[in-house]
Amino acid sequence: MKRLFFLLCCSFILNCQSQSQTVKAIDAENGKDYFVEKWKFIGETYKDGEVDKVYPLHECTKQNTLLFEKEREDIFFTKNFASGKNCEVKSSSARNLITIKGSSFSYMDADLKENKQFKIISKNKFSILYSDIIYGKVTDIEDTYERQ
């Protein structure tokens, strides 16, 4: 029984290390260029106590995207939204200069400076981590995006 437990623990540790190395390799290899592309919003989870729960998405929300573009050495991004009865109303945020440092990015949104943490999940997925109010409580939220 002890051997089985030991083998499971070793397997778990090795698996976590390989995922961590993959993320570091992506970050070191691509740096800021990792984000340059169009990303589709694919899911949102939130903390309810110690439990991660999936937030139900409206059909229009599933059409939201982020567009990261590179000009010279600068990175810009635009948020694109869908709304309306049949998601027919399309709108976009201003094109914002974004600064990426470590595992966070910052930008001006109108007259407010936004700072967001991100997590690279794989070559084609990342998430943005932040706190907001869901069901009347401040909670940690993770929005996940997939490369298009």
PDB file of C-alpha atoms in Angstrom:
ATOM      1  CA  MET A   1       0.000   0.000   0.000  1.00  0.00           C
ATOM      2  CA  LYS A   2       2.852   2.379   0.865  1.00  0.00           C
ATOM      3  CA  ARG A   3       4.530   1.622  -2.461  1.00  0.00           C
ATOM      4  CA  LEU A   4       1.351   2.386  -4.382  1.00  0.00           C
ATOM      5  CA  PHE A   5       0.927   5.691  -2.539  1.00  0.00           C
ATOM      6  CA  PHE A   6       4.606   6.541  -3.160  1.00  0.00           C
ATOM      7  CA  LEU A   7       4.305   5.751  -6.887  1.00  0.00           C
ATOM      8  CA  LEU A   8       1.137   7.874  -7.201  1.00  0.00           C
ATOM      9  CA  CYS A   9       2.850  10.812  -5.480  1.00  0.00           C
ATOM     10  CA  CYS A  10       5.910  10.534  -7.733  1.00  0.00           C
ATOM     11  CA  SER A  11       3.719  10.351 -10.832  1.00  0.00           C
ATOM     12  CA  PHE A  12       1.770  13.433  -9.740  1.00  0.00           C
ATOM     13  CA  ILE A  13       4.975  15.426  -9.081  1.00  0.00           C
ATOM     14  CA  LEU A  14       6.507  14.456 -12.426  1.00  0.00           C
ATOM     15  CA  ASN A  15       3.288  15.329 -14.264  1.00  0.00           C
ATOM     16  CA  CYS A  16       3.127  18.770 -12.610  1.00  0.00           C
ATOM     17  CA  GLN A  17       6.777  19.452 -13.438  1.00  0.00           C
ATOM     18  CA  SER A  18       6.327  18.560 -17.110  1.00  0.00           C
ATOM     19  CA  GLN A  19       3.353  20.945 -17.418  1.00  0.00           C
ATOM     20  CA  SER A  20       5.312  23.698 -15.680  1.00  0.00           C
ATOM     21  CA  GLN A  21       8.268  23.164 -18.025  1.00  0.00           C
ATOM     22  CA  THR A  22       5.953  23.349 -21.062  1.00  0.00           C
ATOM     23  CA  VAL A  23       4.557  26.699 -19.921  1.00  0.00           C
ATOM     24  CA  LYS A  24       8.072  28.024 -19.230  1.00  0.00           C
ATOM     25  CA  ALA A  25       9.210  26.832 -22.668  1.00  0.00           C
ATOM     26  CA  ILE A  26       6.299  28.615 -24.363  1.00  0.00           C
ATOM     27  CA  ASP A  27       6.988  31.791 -22.392  1.00  0.00           C
ATOM     28  CA  ALA A  28      10.746  31.741 -22.993  1.00  0.00           C
ATOM     29  CA  GLU A  29      10.400  30.806 -26.655  1.00  0.00           C
ATOM     30  CA  ASN A  30       7.695  33.286 -27.666  1.00  0.00           C
ATOM     31  CA  GLY A  31       7.655  35.969 -24.971  1.00  0.00           C
ATOM     32  CA  LYS A  32       5.120  38.665 -25.779  1.00  0.00           C
ATOM     33  CA  ASP A  33       4.591  37.218 -29.262  1.00  0.00           C
ATOM     34  CA  TYR A  34       2.693  34.319 -27.683  1.00  0.00           C
ATOM     35  CA  PHE A  35      -0.412  36.526 -27.489  1.00  0.00           C
ATOM     36  CA  VAL A  36      -0.274  38.003 -31.007  1.00  0.00           C
ATOM     37  CA  GLU A  37      -3.356  36.466 -32.582  1.00  0.00           C
ATOM     38  CA  LYS A  38      -7.123  36.340 -32.181  1.00  0.00           C
ATOM     39  CA  TRP A  39      -8.408  34.566 -29.055  1.00  0.00           C
ATOM     40  CA  LYS A  40     -11.957  33.307 -28.488  1.00  0.00           C
ATOM     41  CA  PHE A  41     -13.565  33.322 -25.042  1.00  0.00           C
ATOM     42  CA  ILE A  42     -14.374  29.692 -24.211  1.00  0.00           C
ATOM     43  CA  GLY A  43     -15.187  29.551 -20.525  1.00  0.00           C
ATOM     44  CA  GLU A  44     -15.358  31.090 -17.100  1.00  0.00           C
ATOM     45  CA  THR A  45     -14.854  29.478 -13.725  1.00  0.00           C
ATOM     46  CA  TYR A  46     -15.165  30.994 -10.284  1.00  0.00           C
ATOM     47  CA  LYS A  47     -14.421  30.045  -6.694  1.00  0.00           C
ATOM     48  CA  ASP A  48     -17.308  29.211  -4.389  1.00  0.00           C
ATOM     49  CA  GLY A  49     -15.463  28.700  -1.133  1.00  0.00           C
ATOM     50  CA  GLU A  50     -12.822  26.127  -2.016  1.00  0.00           C
ATOM     51  CA  VAL A  51     -14.755  24.735  -4.998  1.00  0.00           C
ATOM     52  CA  ASP A  52     -14.212  25.791  -8.633  1.00  0.00           C
ATOM     53  CA  LYS A  53     -17.522  26.184 -10.463  1.00  0.00           C
ATOM     54  CA  VAL A  54     -18.331  26.819 -14.117  1.00  0.00           C
ATOM     55  CA  TYR A  55     -20.222  30.042 -14.785  1.00  0.00           C
ATOM     56  CA  PRO A  56     -23.009  29.531 -17.381  1.00  0.00           C
ATOM     57  CA  LEU A  57     -22.285  31.562 -20.525  1.00  0.00           C
ATOM     58  CA  HIS A  58     -24.853  33.399 -22.620  1.00  0.00           C
ATOM     59  CA  GLU A  59     -24.684  32.538 -26.341  1.00  0.00           C
ATOM     60  CA  CYS A  60     -23.456  36.047 -27.172  1.00  0.00           C
ATOM     61  CA  THR A  61     -20.668  35.835 -24.593  1.00  0.00           C
ATOM     62  CA  LYS A  62     -19.337  32.763 -26.404  1.00  0.00           C
ATOM     63  CA  GLN A  63     -18.640  35.027 -29.407  1.00  0.00           C
ATOM     64  CA  ASN A  64     -16.406  37.459 -27.472  1.00  0.00           C
ATOM     65  CA  THR A  65     -12.801  37.651 -28.641  1.00  0.00           C
ATOM     66  CA  LEU A  66      -9.536  39.389 -27.855  1.00  0.00           C
ATOM     67  CA  LEU A  67      -7.306  40.519 -30.709  1.00  0.00           C
ATOM     68  CA  PHE A  68      -3.614  41.091 -29.944  1.00  0.00           C
ATOM     69  CA  GLU A  69      -1.601  42.865 -32.661  1.00  0.00           C
ATOM     70  CA  LYS A  70       2.075  43.718 -32.831  1.00  0.00           C
ATOM     71  CA  GLU A  71       3.404  46.975 -34.304  1.00  0.00           C
ATOM     72  CA  ARG A  72       7.159  47.300 -34.154  1.00  0.00           C
ATOM     73  CA  GLU A  73       7.866  46.300 -30.542  1.00  0.00           C
ATOM     74  CA  ASP A  74       4.464  47.353 -29.145  1.00  0.00           C
ATOM     75  CA  ILE A  75       1.504  45.055 -28.508  1.00  0.00           C
ATOM     76  CA  PHE A  76      -2.057  46.368 -28.881  1.00  0.00           C
ATOM     77  CA  PHE A  77      -5.266  44.601 -28.092  1.00  0.00           C
ATOM     78  CA  THR A  78      -8.953  45.047 -28.805  1.00  0.00           C
ATOM     79  CA  LYS A  79     -11.908  43.399 -27.081  1.00  0.00           C
ATOM     80  CA  ASN A  80     -14.725  42.357 -29.441  1.00  0.00           C
ATOM     81  CA  PHE A  81     -18.247  41.729 -28.148  1.00  0.00           C
ATOM     82  CA  ALA A  82     -21.550  40.362 -29.435  1.00  0.00           C
ATOM     83  CA  SER A  83     -24.918  41.320 -27.955  1.00  0.00           C
ATOM     84  CA  GLY A  84     -28.577  41.692 -28.844  1.00  0.00           C
ATOM     85  CA  LYS A  85     -31.439  39.267 -29.179  1.00  0.00           C
ATOM     86  CA  ASN A  86     -29.605  37.015 -31.661  1.00  0.00           C
ATOM     87  CA  CYS A  87     -26.065  38.262 -30.938  1.00  0.00           C
ATOM     88  CA  GLU A  88     -26.322  40.434 -34.070  1.00  0.00           C
ATOM     89  CA  VAL A  89     -24.941  43.599 -32.432  1.00  0.00           C
ATOM     90  CA  LYS A  90     -21.146  43.618 -32.718  1.00  0.00           C
ATOM     91  CA  SER A  91     -18.993  46.124 -30.858  1.00  0.00           C
ATOM     92  CA  SER A  92     -15.351  46.637 -29.941  1.00  0.00           C
ATOM     93  CA  SER A  93     -13.334  48.385 -27.300  1.00  0.00           C
ATOM     94  CA  ALA A  94     -10.715  50.957 -28.178  1.00  0.00           C
ATOM     95  CA  ARG A  95      -7.423  49.603 -29.459  1.00  0.00           C
ATOM     96  CA  ASN A  96      -5.254  49.633 -26.326  1.00  0.00           C
ATOM     97  CA  LEU A  97      -1.490  49.580 -25.907  1.00  0.00           C
ATOM     98  CA  ILE A  98      -0.716  46.703 -23.565  1.00  0.00           C
ATOM     99  CA  THR A  99       2.355  46.143 -21.402  1.00  0.00           C
ATOM    100  CA  ILE A 100       3.213  42.522 -20.648  1.00  0.00           C
ATOM    101  CA  LYS A 101       5.558  41.776 -17.740  1.00  0.00           C
ATOM    102  CA  GLY A 102       5.978  38.376 -16.141  1.00  0.00           C
ATOM    103  CA  SER A 103       2.532  36.858 -15.721  1.00  0.00           C
ATOM    104  CA  SER A 104       0.544  40.100 -15.900  1.00  0.00           C
ATOM    105  CA  PHE A 105      -0.459  42.738 -18.381  1.00  0.00           C
ATOM    106  CA  SER A 106      -1.647  46.293 -17.970  1.00  0.00           C
ATOM    107  CA  TYR A 107      -3.452  48.763 -20.199  1.00  0.00           C
ATOM    108  CA  MET A 108      -5.588  51.892 -20.036  1.00  0.00           C
ATOM    109  CA  ASP A 109      -9.327  51.313 -20.390  1.00  0.00           C
ATOM    110  CA  ALA A 110     -10.854  54.770 -20.891  1.00  0.00           C
ATOM    111  CA  ASP A 111      -9.319  56.639 -17.954  1.00  0.00           C
ATOM    112  CA  LEU A 112      -8.732  53.578 -15.732  1.00  0.00           C
ATOM    113  CA  LYS A 113      -5.522  51.571 -15.619  1.00  0.00           C
ATOM    114  CA  GLU A 114      -6.308  47.854 -15.701  1.00  0.00           C
ATOM    115  CA  ASN A 115      -3.872  45.266 -14.331  1.00  0.00           C
ATOM    116  CA  LYS A 116      -4.665  41.618 -15.046  1.00  0.00           C
ATOM    117  CA  GLN A 117      -2.877  38.414 -14.151  1.00  0.00           C
ATOM    118  CA  PHE A 118      -2.707  35.681 -16.781  1.00  0.00           C
ATOM    119  CA  LYS A 119      -1.824  32.021 -16.880  1.00  0.00           C
ATOM    120  CA  ILE A 120      -0.549  30.249 -19.991  1.00  0.00           C
ATOM    121  CA  ILE A 121      -2.253  26.865 -20.069  1.00  0.00           C
ATOM    122  CA  SER A 122      -0.841  25.557 -23.351  1.00  0.00           C
ATOM    123  CA  LYS A 123       0.357  26.731 -26.756  1.00  0.00           C
ATOM    124  CA  ASN A 124      -3.249  27.528 -27.703  1.00  0.00           C
ATOM    125  CA  LYS A 125      -4.929  28.422 -24.384  1.00  0.00           C
ATOM    126  CA  PHE A 126      -4.481  31.006 -21.686  1.00  0.00           C
ATOM    127  CA  SER A 127      -6.611  32.454 -18.925  1.00  0.00           C
ATOM    128  CA  ILE A 128      -7.059  35.820 -17.269  1.00  0.00           C
ATOM    129  CA  LEU A 129      -7.372  35.827 -13.488  1.00  0.00           C
ATOM    130  CA  TYR A 130      -9.204  38.560 -11.585  1.00  0.00           C
ATOM    131  CA  SER A 131     -11.716  39.229  -8.804  1.00  0.00           C
ATOM    132  CA  ASP A 132     -15.279  40.425  -9.326  1.00  0.00           C
ATOM    133  CA  ILE A 133     -18.743  40.057  -7.838  1.00  0.00           C
ATOM    134  CA  ILE A 134     -20.748  36.931  -8.696  1.00  0.00           C
ATOM    135  CA  TYR A 135     -24.044  36.176  -6.982  1.00  0.00           C
ATOM    136  CA  GLY A 136     -23.449  39.064  -4.561  1.00  0.00           C
ATOM    137  CA  LYS A 137     -20.003  37.919  -3.367  1.00  0.00           C
ATOM    138  CA  VAL A 138     -16.496  39.019  -4.328  1.00  0.00           C
ATOM    139  CA  THR A 139     -14.807  35.958  -5.788  1.00  0.00           C
ATOM    140  CA  ASP A 140     -11.813  34.860  -7.866  1.00  0.00           C
ATOM    141  CA  ILE A 141     -12.618  34.373 -11.547  1.00  0.00           C
ATOM    142  CA  GLU A 142     -10.716  32.707 -14.373  1.00  0.00           C
ATOM    143  CA  ASP A 143     -11.677  33.508 -17.979  1.00  0.00           C
ATOM    144  CA  THR A 144     -10.230  31.060 -20.502  1.00  0.00           C
ATOM    145  CA  TYR A 145      -9.384  31.897 -24.122  1.00  0.00           C
ATOM    146  CA  GLU A 146      -8.428  29.690 -27.049  1.00  0.00           C
ATOM    147  CA  ARG A 147      -6.317  30.681 -30.048  1.00  0.00           C
ATOM    148  CA  GLN A 148      -8.331  31.023 -33.281  1.00  0.00           C
TER     149      GLN A 148
END
